[in-house]
Amino acid sequence: MPTDDRFARTATDRYRDLYALRAAGMSGSEIRALFSVLERPEVISLAGGNTDTDIVAHRIPDCVAAVLAGPRATGADNPLGYGMSDGVPVLRERLTELMALQGIEAAPHQVLPTDGAQQALELIGKIFCDPDDLVLTEAPTYVGALQAFQSYQVEIRAVPTDGEGLIPEALVETLAQLAGEGRRAKFIYLVPTFANPSGITLSAERRPEILEICARNDLLVVEDDPYAYVRFEGEDVPALRSLVDEGIIYLGTLSKVFSPGMRVGWVLAPEPVRERLLLAKEAADLCSSPFTQMVAATYLGSGHVEEDLQMVRKVYRERRDAMADALDAYFPRAAQTRLPEGGLFLWVTLPSSLDTKAMLGRALEQGIAYVPGTAFYPRKADGLHAMRLNFSYPTLDEIDEGMRRLGAVVNDELELARSLEV
Amino acid sequence: MTRIAVVRGGRSLERKYSLLSGHHVASALRHIGHDVTEVDVDEQLTRSLEASDVAFIALHGRDGEDGTVQLICEALELTYTGSAPRTCHLCFDKGFAKGALDAAGIPTAPGFVLSAEAVRRMGAGAALRRAAQRVGHPLVVKPAAQGSALGLVVAQRPEDLSAAVMEALNYGDRVLLEAFVDGRELSVGVAGPDLRPLTPVEIRTASGVFDIIARESPGAVDLICPAPLTPDELERVHRIAVDAARTLGVRDFARVDMRIGAAGPVVLDVKTCPGLSETSIVPLAVAESHVSFDDFVGDIVEAALWRSASAGV
């Protein structure tokens, strides 16, 4: 008789029966395991979404000193104490001024600061999403949004896009399909300007049309707008939130303007939604750090923002161009990209014989990291041939060397694919 | 107080697992009073090793399991734990190990190895397909020299073969195609001067395949220890594990991975530096044997020191 495994010592997670269904369904990824080599100095990473914080780093000591020297007798004035859940008042004021540059009119009391825009995504999932609810997105779309919404066990359905962003007719068709199924989407999540990862911007012509379709179908819009300030060429397009102020939740962040490490983002939402987000935030963290909020507010009020943004745009444009040149020089012709007019990423599509997730091991062995395309799709079978490359963080030399290494990996892989096809 | 350099981390894609193993080993060695330094694989490695009495090699993948760091220790005449370079080299490439085990009459899954170079330069893609047809599907396709199931794919149908081979060759220059043994997955640790078998551990996953996705998904893997086995099965897997380890020249400790199919157990892999983290298989088996992990790693160090003293080094 076999020994009875009821009495076996097991390395099973002993808490497994206790987890909520949403946690039990969380799945792992080999990408996370492989990325432990990113801390090795010889590896060049084109994988993250980091900015070049050196551009603003020299401003920080003065901002910190000003915050610590300021009055901090009680409550909301104390950068080292607990703050209010609805954020530091002076930051809310500065954020409304920043949004005004995008043509967005808002009052400070309408703004809810969050720990990066990522927390806003999580809070949106928390207050809107039940299991099996439906959420619409572009595809590819921001991986952090997929993670935030999927942790609430929603079904994510992609609406087709083209070079001008979301296709209005496709949105109409999708909504008609849903109506036919007797279903209604909770909201549509969009990164309309320099979408992560594709870099595509929803055209100015389509914006009112998309909003009109959403309004007609009572579809709530979540506009995630991290990159609008990082436009280095082309015409500005209006934020969706600047065109309407109902039926839309706007998410902003200082991660691309100031520092991702400060974790300062915000939500501008219709009042009833803001109230629920605030309650959800209270439960999540009581308050965002008053210290970092005050440092950020001091920076925004310092008079250096536009000057620094000009530098950000200049530096990132050079790096984008360097990456595009390196793509031409080192990659096979079949590698394609669409040159974005802003943002942080190139989205590169390779021949269909290549699987960028499978290729990641070889790339990391060669000291170069990227994010495989599958990470950005709700269906894991999509995006196999694409990769996202970050140009905002690496130096020009690192971009050239990194692209040289990656190009060699891609060429090697293509040769192998051809050999196997024979 | 013995100065021990625990070598962990490294350049391989198994870095994450090695950091966990190294931390667990270092903590245990500190508990029993050793002077422990945790070191990584970089340009300072040799200097760090020179400042130590013993190197405890807790590296997974290249450098640690292919004999590279062991060769440095040999050149320095530094005492180190685990198997000698030749055994590491042999075990690190599953194709070489399989050949040695086959020659010794130890059961393995039928399979064959081809190099990327042969596929690229010698038209060996056709040979792959013919051989795959001979072995039949489902077919396990994996890099010959890689651990942690990285690059392992089960090709269910002939049309899956090319993609699976591409994936495997992304993790090494040689690909191993092996018959899928439908059955149970089992690991047996061996340890000590006479390579005594530890209690077998059965690995259960929802998909039936212990691949990297299962390893990385919280709660997706159950390790059952002791594995539910009949006395005959237990005797057989113990014997096979010890025979495999001895055949390949294992020293101090190792883990022998097997599957038990309709025709009995077959050896898939012998790991000369298996995972030693708090949630790894070997520490689980050690705990089942009522030996503390502190004593287990302490004994490994003592064995290495004794070996050096005996050799007059």
mmCIF file with all atom_site columns, N, CA, C and O in Angstrom, chain B residues 130-156:
data_model
loop_
_atom_site.group_PDB
_atom_site.id
_atom_site.type_symbol
_atom_site.label_atom_id
_atom_site.label_alt_id
_atom_site.label_comp_id
_atom_site.label_asym_id
_atom_site.label_entity_id
_atom_site.label_seq_id
_atom_site.pdbx_PDB_ins_code
_atom_site.Cartn_x
_atom_site.Cartn_y
_atom_site.Cartn_z
_atom_site.occupancy
_atom_site.B_iso_or_equiv
_atom_site.pdbx_formal_charge
_atom_site.auth_seq_id
_atom_site.auth_comp_id
_atom_site.auth_asym_id
_atom_site.auth_atom_id
_atom_site.pdbx_PDB_model_num
ATOM 1   N N  . ARG B 1 130 ? 12.422 14.177 -37.787 1.00 0.00 ? 130 ARG B N  1
ATOM 2   C CA . ARG B 1 130 ? 12.379 12.713 -37.923 1.00 0.00 ? 130 ARG B CA 1
ATOM 3   C C  . ARG B 1 130 ? 12.514 12.041 -36.567 1.00 0.00 ? 130 ARG B C  1
ATOM 4   O O  . ARG B 1 130 ? 11.808 11.095 -36.236 1.00 0.00 ? 130 ARG B O  1
ATOM 5   N N  . ALA B 1 131 ? 13.445 12.548 -35.797 1.00 0.00 ? 131 ALA B N  1
ATOM 6   C CA . ALA B 1 131 ? 13.660 11.947 -34.487 1.00 0.00 ? 131 ALA B CA 1
ATOM 7   C C  . ALA B 1 131 ? 12.449 12.167 -33.581 1.00 0.00 ? 131 ALA B C  1
ATOM 8   O O  . ALA B 1 131 ? 12.059 11.275 -32.815 1.00 0.00 ? 131 ALA B O  1
ATOM 9   N N  . ALA B 1 132 ? 11.840 13.352 -33.693 1.00 0.00 ? 132 ALA B N  1
ATOM 10  C CA . ALA B 1 132 ? 10.650 13.634 -32.882 1.00 0.00 ? 132 ALA B CA 1
ATOM 11  C C  . ALA B 1 132 ? 9.524  12.669 -33.238 1.00 0.00 ? 132 ALA B C  1
ATOM 12  O O  . ALA B 1 132 ? 8.791  12.181 -32.372 1.00 0.00 ? 132 ALA B O  1
ATOM 13  N N  . GLN B 1 133 ? 9.424  12.407 -34.539 1.00 0.00 ? 133 GLN B N  1
ATOM 14  C CA . GLN B 1 133 ? 8.404  11.468 -35.008 1.00 0.00 ? 133 GLN B CA 1
ATOM 15  C C  . GLN B 1 133 ? 8.643  10.084 -34.390 1.00 0.00 ? 133 GLN B C  1
ATOM 16  O O  . GLN B 1 133 ? 7.712  9.392  -33.983 1.00 0.00 ? 133 GLN B O  1
ATOM 17  N N  . ARG B 1 134 ? 9.920  9.712  -34.318 1.00 0.00 ? 134 ARG B N  1
ATOM 18  C CA . ARG B 1 134 ? 10.286 8.394  -33.778 1.00 0.00 ? 134 ARG B CA 1
ATOM 19  C C  . ARG B 1 134 ? 9.932  8.305  -32.291 1.00 0.00 ? 134 ARG B C  1
ATOM 20  O O  . ARG B 1 134 ? 9.389  7.320  -31.833 1.00 0.00 ? 134 ARG B O  1
ATOM 21  N N  . VAL B 1 135 ? 10.253 9.350  -31.559 1.00 0.00 ? 135 VAL B N  1
ATOM 22  C CA . VAL B 1 135 ? 9.976  9.324  -30.112 1.00 0.00 ? 135 VAL B CA 1
ATOM 23  C C  . VAL B 1 135 ? 8.481  9.454  -29.859 1.00 0.00 ? 135 VAL B C  1
ATOM 24  O O  . VAL B 1 135 ? 7.923  8.823  -28.971 1.00 0.00 ? 135 VAL B O  1
ATOM 25  N N  . GLY B 1 136 ? 7.821  10.258 -30.701 1.00 0.00 ? 136 GLY B N  1
ATOM 26  C CA . GLY B 1 136 ? 6.367  10.417 -30.578 1.00 0.00 ? 136 GLY B CA 1
ATOM 27  C C  . GLY B 1 136 ? 5.970  11.582 -29.693 1.00 0.00 ? 136 GLY B C  1
ATOM 28  O O  . GLY B 1 136 ? 6.770  12.088 -28.913 1.00 0.00 ? 136 GLY B O  1
ATOM 29  N N  . HIS B 1 137 ? 4.706  11.978 -29.826 1.00 0.00 ? 137 HIS B N  1
ATOM 30  C CA . HIS B 1 137 ? 4.176  13.104 -29.042 1.00 0.00 ? 137 HIS B CA 1
ATOM 31  C C  . HIS B 1 137 ? 3.203  12.568 -28.006 1.00 0.00 ? 137 HIS B C  1
ATOM 32  O O  . HIS B 1 137 ? 2.606  11.522 -28.228 1.00 0.00 ? 137 HIS B O  1
ATOM 33  N N  . PRO B 1 138 ? 3.034  13.290 -26.891 1.00 0.00 ? 138 PRO B N  1
ATOM 34  C CA . PRO B 1 138 ? 3.702  14.530 -26.514 1.00 0.00 ? 138 PRO B CA 1
ATOM 35  C C  . PRO B 1 138 ? 5.189  14.320 -26.268 1.00 0.00 ? 138 PRO B C  1
ATOM 36  O O  . PRO B 1 138 ? 5.613  13.244 -25.838 1.00 0.00 ? 138 PRO B O  1
ATOM 37  N N  . LEU B 1 139 ? 5.929  15.373 -26.516 1.00 0.00 ? 139 LEU B N  1
ATOM 38  C CA . LEU B 1 139 ? 7.378  15.321 -26.472 1.00 0.00 ? 139 LEU B CA 1
ATOM 39  C C  . LEU B 1 139 ? 7.873  16.481 -25.609 1.00 0.00 ? 139 LEU B C  1
ATOM 40  O O  . LEU B 1 139 ? 7.420  17.606 -25.786 1.00 0.00 ? 139 LEU B O  1
ATOM 41  N N  . VAL B 1 140 ? 8.776  16.166 -24.689 1.00 0.00 ? 140 VAL B N  1
ATOM 42  C CA . VAL B 1 140 ? 9.326  17.240 -23.864 1.00 0.00 ? 140 VAL B CA 1
ATOM 43  C C  . VAL B 1 140 ? 10.519 17.853 -24.596 1.00 0.00 ? 140 VAL B C  1
ATOM 44  O O  . VAL B 1 140 ? 11.435 17.128 -24.995 1.00 0.00 ? 140 VAL B O  1
ATOM 45  N N  . VAL B 1 141 ? 10.470 19.157 -24.782 1.00 0.00 ? 141 VAL B N  1
ATOM 46  C CA . VAL B 1 141 ? 11.559 19.867 -25.452 1.00 0.00 ? 141 VAL B CA 1
ATOM 47  C C  . VAL B 1 141 ? 12.151 20.842 -24.445 1.00 0.00 ? 141 VAL B C  1
ATOM 48  O O  . VAL B 1 141 ? 11.430 21.662 -23.879 1.00 0.00 ? 141 VAL B O  1
ATOM 49  N N  . LYS B 1 142 ? 13.442 20.715 -24.194 1.00 0.00 ? 142 LYS B N  1
ATOM 50  C CA . LYS B 1 142 ? 14.048 21.610 -23.196 1.00 0.00 ? 142 LYS B CA 1
ATOM 51  C C  . LYS B 1 142 ? 15.509 21.857 -23.528 1.00 0.00 ? 142 LYS B C  1
ATOM 52  O O  . LYS B 1 142 ? 16.141 21.045 -24.219 1.00 0.00 ? 142 LYS B O  1
ATOM 53  N N  . PRO B 1 143 ? 16.046 22.970 -23.023 1.00 0.00 ? 143 PRO B N  1
ATOM 54  C CA . PRO B 1 143 ? 17.471 23.203 -23.239 1.00 0.00 ? 143 PRO B CA 1
ATOM 55  C C  . PRO B 1 143 ? 18.262 22.114 -22.522 1.00 0.00 ? 143 PRO B C  1
ATOM 56  O O  . PRO B 1 143 ? 17.895 21.699 -21.414 1.00 0.00 ? 143 PRO B O  1
ATOM 57  N N  . ALA B 1 144 ? 19.348 21.649 -23.156 1.00 0.00 ? 144 ALA B N  1
ATOM 58  C CA . ALA B 1 144 ? 20.122 20.573 -22.535 1.00 0.00 ? 144 ALA B CA 1
ATOM 59  C C  . ALA B 1 144 ? 20.787 21.047 -21.256 1.00 0.00 ? 144 ALA B C  1
ATOM 60  O O  . ALA B 1 144 ? 20.957 20.271 -20.314 1.00 0.00 ? 144 ALA B O  1
ATOM 61  N N  . ALA B 1 145 ? 21.176 22.304 -21.217 1.00 0.00 ? 145 ALA B N  1
ATOM 62  C CA . ALA B 1 145 ? 21.902 22.803 -20.047 1.00 0.00 ? 145 ALA B CA 1
ATOM 63  C C  . ALA B 1 145 ? 21.200 24.019 -19.470 1.00 0.00 ? 145 ALA B C  1
ATOM 64  O O  . ALA B 1 145 ? 21.537 25.152 -19.795 1.00 0.00 ? 145 ALA B O  1
ATOM 65  N N  . GLN B 1 146 ? 20.200 23.792 -18.665 1.00 0.00 ? 146 GLN B N  1
ATOM 66  C CA . GLN B 1 146 ? 19.469 24.888 -18.026 1.00 0.00 ? 146 GLN B CA 1
ATOM 67  C C  . GLN B 1 146 ? 18.638 24.286 -16.908 1.00 0.00 ? 146 GLN B C  1
ATOM 68  O O  . GLN B 1 146 ? 18.170 23.157 -17.026 1.00 0.00 ? 146 GLN B O  1
ATOM 69  N N  . GLY B 1 147 ? 18.467 25.019 -15.851 1.00 0.00 ? 147 GLY B N  1
ATOM 70  C CA . GLY B 1 147 ? 17.667 24.516 -14.745 1.00 0.00 ? 147 GLY B CA 1
ATOM 71  C C  . GLY B 1 147 ? 16.379 25.288 -14.584 1.00 0.00 ? 147 GLY B C  1
ATOM 72  O O  . GLY B 1 147 ? 16.010 26.106 -15.436 1.00 0.00 ? 147 GLY B O  1
ATOM 73  N N  . SER B 1 148 ? 15.704 25.017 -13.468 1.00 0.00 ? 148 SER B N  1
ATOM 74  C CA . SER B 1 148 ? 14.466 25.711 -13.095 1.00 0.00 ? 148 SER B CA 1
ATOM 75  C C  . SER B 1 148 ? 13.400 25.637 -14.185 1.00 0.00 ? 148 SER B C  1
ATOM 76  O O  . SER B 1 148 ? 12.542 26.518 -14.270 1.00 0.00 ? 148 SER B O  1
ATOM 77  N N  . ALA B 1 149 ? 13.492 24.617 -15.023 1.00 0.00 ? 149 ALA B N  1
ATOM 78  C CA . ALA B 1 149 ? 12.488 24.384 -16.073 1.00 0.00 ? 149 ALA B CA 1
ATOM 79  C C  . ALA B 1 149 ? 12.379 25.537 -17.060 1.00 0.00 ? 149 ALA B C  1
ATOM 80  O O  . ALA B 1 149 ? 11.396 25.650 -17.784 1.00 0.00 ? 149 ALA B O  1
ATOM 81  N N  . LEU B 1 150 ? 13.388 26.402 -17.095 1.00 0.00 ? 150 LEU B N  1
ATOM 82  C CA . LEU B 1 150 ? 13.372 27.499 -18.066 1.00 0.00 ? 150 LEU B CA 1
ATOM 83  C C  . LEU B 1 150 ? 13.474 26.917 -19.477 1.00 0.00 ? 150 LEU B C  1
ATOM 84  O O  . LEU B 1 150 ? 14.320 26.071 -19.745 1.00 0.00 ? 150 LEU B O  1
ATOM 85  N N  . GLY B 1 151 ? 12.622 27.364 -20.357 1.00 0.00 ? 151 GLY B N  1
ATOM 86  C CA . GLY B 1 151 ? 12.657 26.914 -21.743 1.00 0.00 ? 151 GLY B CA 1
ATOM 87  C C  . GLY B 1 151 ? 12.053 25.546 -21.968 1.00 0.00 ? 151 GLY B C  1
ATOM 88  O O  . GLY B 1 151 ? 12.118 25.013 -23.067 1.00 0.00 ? 151 GLY B O  1
ATOM 89  N N  . LEU B 1 152 ? 11.450 24.967 -20.936 1.00 0.00 ? 152 LEU B N  1
ATOM 90  C CA . LEU B 1 152 ? 10.844 23.635 -21.095 1.00 0.00 ? 152 LEU B CA 1
ATOM 91  C C  . LEU B 1 152 ? 9.440  23.780 -21.681 1.00 0.00 ? 152 LEU B C  1
ATOM 92  O O  . LEU B 1 152 ? 8.631  24.555 -21.188 1.00 0.00 ? 152 LEU B O  1
ATOM 93  N N  . VAL B 1 153 ? 9.198  23.046 -22.748 1.00 0.00 ? 153 VAL B N  1
ATOM 94  C CA . VAL B 1 153 ? 7.886  23.073 -23.393 1.00 0.00 ? 153 VAL B CA 1
ATOM 95  C C  . VAL B 1 153 ? 7.488  21.637 -23.700 1.00 0.00 ? 153 VAL B C  1
ATOM 96  O O  . VAL B 1 153 ? 8.320  20.829 -24.103 1.00 0.00 ? 153 VAL B O  1
ATOM 97  N N  . VAL B 1 154 ? 6.224  21.320 -23.491 1.00 0.00 ? 154 VAL B N  1
ATOM 98  C CA . VAL B 1 154 ? 5.731  20.013 -23.930 1.00 0.00 ? 154 VAL B CA 1
ATOM 99  C C  . VAL B 1 154 ? 5.064  20.221 -25.284 1.00 0.00 ? 154 VAL B C  1
ATOM 100 O O  . VAL B 1 154 ? 4.042  20.908 -25.380 1.00 0.00 ? 154 VAL B O  1
ATOM 101 N N  . ALA B 1 155 ? 5.683  19.671 -26.320 1.00 0.00 ? 155 ALA B N  1
ATOM 102 C CA . ALA B 1 155 ? 5.118  19.777 -27.672 1.00 0.00 ? 155 ALA B CA 1
ATOM 103 C C  . ALA B 1 155 ? 4.081  18.671 -27.817 1.00 0.00 ? 155 ALA B C  1
ATOM 104 O O  . ALA B 1 155 ? 4.424  17.489 -27.901 1.00 0.00 ? 155 ALA B O  1
ATOM 105 N N  . GLN B 1 156 ? 2.827  19.088 -27.840 1.00 0.00 ? 156 GLN B N  1
ATOM 106 C CA . GLN B 1 156 ? 1.751  18.086 -27.871 1.00 0.00 ? 156 GLN B CA 1
ATOM 107 C C  . GLN B 1 156 ? 1.612  17.459 -29.259 1.00 0.00 ? 156 GLN B C  1
ATOM 108 O O  . GLN B 1 156 ? 1.255  16.294 -29.381 1.00 0.00 ? 156 GLN B O  1
#
